[in-house]
CSV table of C-alpha atoms in Angstrom, one decimal:
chain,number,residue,atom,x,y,z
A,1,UNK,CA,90.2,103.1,84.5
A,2,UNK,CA,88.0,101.6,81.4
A,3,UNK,CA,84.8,101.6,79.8
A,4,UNK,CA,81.7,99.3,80.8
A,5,UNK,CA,79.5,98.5,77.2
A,6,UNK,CA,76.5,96.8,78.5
A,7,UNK,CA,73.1,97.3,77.0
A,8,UNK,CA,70.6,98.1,79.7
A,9,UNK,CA,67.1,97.0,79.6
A,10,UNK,CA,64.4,99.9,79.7
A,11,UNK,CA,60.3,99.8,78.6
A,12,UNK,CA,61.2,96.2,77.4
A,13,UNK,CA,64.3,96.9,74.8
A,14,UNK,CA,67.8,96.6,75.2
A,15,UNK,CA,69.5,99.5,74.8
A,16,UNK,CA,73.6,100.6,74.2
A,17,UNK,CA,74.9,102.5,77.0
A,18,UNK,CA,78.2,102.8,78.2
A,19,UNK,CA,80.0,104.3,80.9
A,20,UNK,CA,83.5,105.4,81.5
A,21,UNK,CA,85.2,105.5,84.9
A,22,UNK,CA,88.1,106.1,86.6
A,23,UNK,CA,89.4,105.6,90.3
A,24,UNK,CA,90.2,108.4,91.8
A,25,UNK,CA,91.8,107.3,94.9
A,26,UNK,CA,91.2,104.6,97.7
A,27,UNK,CA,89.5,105.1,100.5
A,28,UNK,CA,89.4,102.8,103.3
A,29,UNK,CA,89.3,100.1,100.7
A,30,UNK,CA,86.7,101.4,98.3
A,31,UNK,CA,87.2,103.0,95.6
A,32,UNK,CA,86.6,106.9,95.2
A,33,UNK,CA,85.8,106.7,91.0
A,34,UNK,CA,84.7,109.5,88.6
A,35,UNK,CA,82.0,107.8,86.2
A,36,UNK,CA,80.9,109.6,82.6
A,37,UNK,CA,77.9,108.3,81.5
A,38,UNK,CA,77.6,108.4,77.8
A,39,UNK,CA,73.8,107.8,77.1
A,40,UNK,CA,71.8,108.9,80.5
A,41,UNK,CA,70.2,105.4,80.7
A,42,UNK,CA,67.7,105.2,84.4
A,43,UNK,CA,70.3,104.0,86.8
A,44,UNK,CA,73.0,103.5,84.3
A,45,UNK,CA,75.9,104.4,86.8
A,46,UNK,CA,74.8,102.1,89.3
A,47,UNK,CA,73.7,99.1,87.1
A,48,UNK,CA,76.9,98.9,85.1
A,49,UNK,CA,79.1,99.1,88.1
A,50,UNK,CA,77.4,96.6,90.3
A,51,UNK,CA,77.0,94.5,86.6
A,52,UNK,CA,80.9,93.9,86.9
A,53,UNK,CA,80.7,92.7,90.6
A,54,UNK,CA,81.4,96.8,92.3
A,55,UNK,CA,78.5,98.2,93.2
A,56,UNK,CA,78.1,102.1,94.7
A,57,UNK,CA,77.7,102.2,98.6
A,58,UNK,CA,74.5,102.4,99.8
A,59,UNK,CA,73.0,101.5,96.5
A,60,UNK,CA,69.3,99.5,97.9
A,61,UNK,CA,68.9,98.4,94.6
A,62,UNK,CA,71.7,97.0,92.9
A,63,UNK,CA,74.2,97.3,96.2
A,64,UNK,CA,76.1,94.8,98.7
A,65,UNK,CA,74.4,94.8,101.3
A,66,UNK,CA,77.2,94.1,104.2
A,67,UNK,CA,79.1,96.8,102.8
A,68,UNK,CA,75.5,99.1,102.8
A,69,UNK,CA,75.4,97.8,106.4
A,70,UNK,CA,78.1,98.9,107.8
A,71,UNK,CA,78.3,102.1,106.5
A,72,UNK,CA,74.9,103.0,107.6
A,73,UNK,CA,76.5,101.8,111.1
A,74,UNK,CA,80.1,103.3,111.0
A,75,UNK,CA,78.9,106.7,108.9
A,76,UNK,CA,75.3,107.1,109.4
A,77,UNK,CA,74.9,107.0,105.6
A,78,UNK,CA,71.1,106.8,104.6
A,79,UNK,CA,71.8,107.0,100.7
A,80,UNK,CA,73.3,106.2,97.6
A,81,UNK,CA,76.6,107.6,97.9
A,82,UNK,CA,76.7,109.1,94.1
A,83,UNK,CA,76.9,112.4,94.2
A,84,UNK,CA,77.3,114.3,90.4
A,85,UNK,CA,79.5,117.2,91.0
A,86,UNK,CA,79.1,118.7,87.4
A,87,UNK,CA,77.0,117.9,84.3
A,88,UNK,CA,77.0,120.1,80.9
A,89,UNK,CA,73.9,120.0,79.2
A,90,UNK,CA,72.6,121.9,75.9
A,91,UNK,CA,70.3,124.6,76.2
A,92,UNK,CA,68.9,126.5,73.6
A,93,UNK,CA,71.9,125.8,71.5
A,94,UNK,CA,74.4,126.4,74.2
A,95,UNK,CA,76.3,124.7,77.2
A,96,UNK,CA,75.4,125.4,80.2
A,97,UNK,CA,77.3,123.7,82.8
A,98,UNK,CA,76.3,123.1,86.5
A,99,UNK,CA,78.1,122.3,89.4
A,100,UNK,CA,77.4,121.1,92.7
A,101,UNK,CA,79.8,120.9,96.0
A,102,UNK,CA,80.1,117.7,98.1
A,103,UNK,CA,77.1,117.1,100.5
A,104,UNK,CA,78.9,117.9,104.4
A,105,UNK,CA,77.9,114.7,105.8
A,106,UNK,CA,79.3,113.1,102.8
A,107,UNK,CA,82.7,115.2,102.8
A,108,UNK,CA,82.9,114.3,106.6
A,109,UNK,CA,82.6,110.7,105.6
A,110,UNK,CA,85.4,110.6,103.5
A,111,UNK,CA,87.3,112.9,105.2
A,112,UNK,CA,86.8,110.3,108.3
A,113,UNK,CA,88.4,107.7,106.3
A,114,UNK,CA,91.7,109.9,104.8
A,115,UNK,CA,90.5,111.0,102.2
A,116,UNK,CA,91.2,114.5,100.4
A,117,UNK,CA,89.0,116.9,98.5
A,118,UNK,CA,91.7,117.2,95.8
A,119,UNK,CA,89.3,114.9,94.1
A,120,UNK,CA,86.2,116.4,94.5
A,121,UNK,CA,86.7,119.8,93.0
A,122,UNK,CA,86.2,119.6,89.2
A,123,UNK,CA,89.3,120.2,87.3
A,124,UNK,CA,91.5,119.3,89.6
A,125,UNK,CA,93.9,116.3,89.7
A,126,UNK,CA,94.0,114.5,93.0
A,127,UNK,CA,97.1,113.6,94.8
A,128,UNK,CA,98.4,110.1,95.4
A,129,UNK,CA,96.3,108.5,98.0
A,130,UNK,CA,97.9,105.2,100.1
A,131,UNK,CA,96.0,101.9,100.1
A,132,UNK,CA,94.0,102.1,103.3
A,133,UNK,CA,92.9,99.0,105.9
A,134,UNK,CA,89.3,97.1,104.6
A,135,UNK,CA,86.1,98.0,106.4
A,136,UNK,CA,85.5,94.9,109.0
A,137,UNK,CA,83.9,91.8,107.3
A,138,UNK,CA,86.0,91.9,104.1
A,139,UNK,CA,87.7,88.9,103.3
A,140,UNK,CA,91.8,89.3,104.0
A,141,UNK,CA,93.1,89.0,100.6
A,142,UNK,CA,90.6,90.2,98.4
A,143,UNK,CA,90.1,93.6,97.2
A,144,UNK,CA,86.9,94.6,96.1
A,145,UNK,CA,86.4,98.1,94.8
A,146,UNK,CA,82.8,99.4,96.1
A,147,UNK,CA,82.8,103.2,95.1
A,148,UNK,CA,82.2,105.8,97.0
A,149,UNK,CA,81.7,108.6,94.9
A,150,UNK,CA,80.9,109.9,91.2
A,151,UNK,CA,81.8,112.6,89.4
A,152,UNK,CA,79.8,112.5,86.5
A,153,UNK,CA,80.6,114.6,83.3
A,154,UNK,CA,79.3,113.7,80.2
């Protein structure tokens, strides 16, 4: 759980932006976080994360790319795994709120690894989840938290 305040660069400026997360769960060693954007920066999600040494899975651009590797061997995942499962935005003066359910393939993914939906379903609180076993190629000892999944609310 925190806060990431890191200007991002965009059309040659630095700009605020800064995101709020919070894991979720653990999922075969990565973490399963819910991130809240507060400024819609390009990318912001996916640069502040990997800026503080966790990129998301599959991220091309700003990812690890053993960890993209073998989840495009192990899960046949083709994509950034961010997924936003509800936004609110402002239209003519009022909220209107969206929300999305979790890709199959990408529920199948997690559900492959032990994970629950608990977490995935806006509004509801997810229940304790153990520490699961590193993906091969992690180093014994170390624990890095490459997320999985977004919910992102702002």
């Amino acid at each position: 759980k925190g806060t990431i305040r890191r200007a991002l660069r965009e059309q040659g400026r630095d700009r605020e932006a800064s995101t709020r997360y919070r894991r979720r769960a653990v999922v075969s060693g990565h973490g399963l976080l819910e991130a809240r954007p507060n400024e819609g920066r390009t990318h912001q999600i996916r640069r502040h994360l990997a800026s503080i040494g966790h990129p998301v899975v599959g991220d091309a651009r700003y990812g690890h790319a053993p960890t993209n590797r073998h989840f495009e061997e192990t899960a046949c995942l083709d994509r950034t795994f961010l997924h936003c499962a509800r936004i609110v935005l402002s239209l003519e003066g009022r909220a209107l709120t969206l929300e999305s359910p979790l890709a199959p393939e990408r529920a199948l993914t997690l559900e492959r690894r032990g994970a629950s939906f608990a977490p995935l379903r806006p509004g509801v609180r997810p229940p304790p989840f153990p520490a699961l076993a590193h993906h091969p190629g992690e180093r014994e000892g170390r624990s890095p938290i490459h997320p999985l999944l977004f919910q992102s609310v702002p």
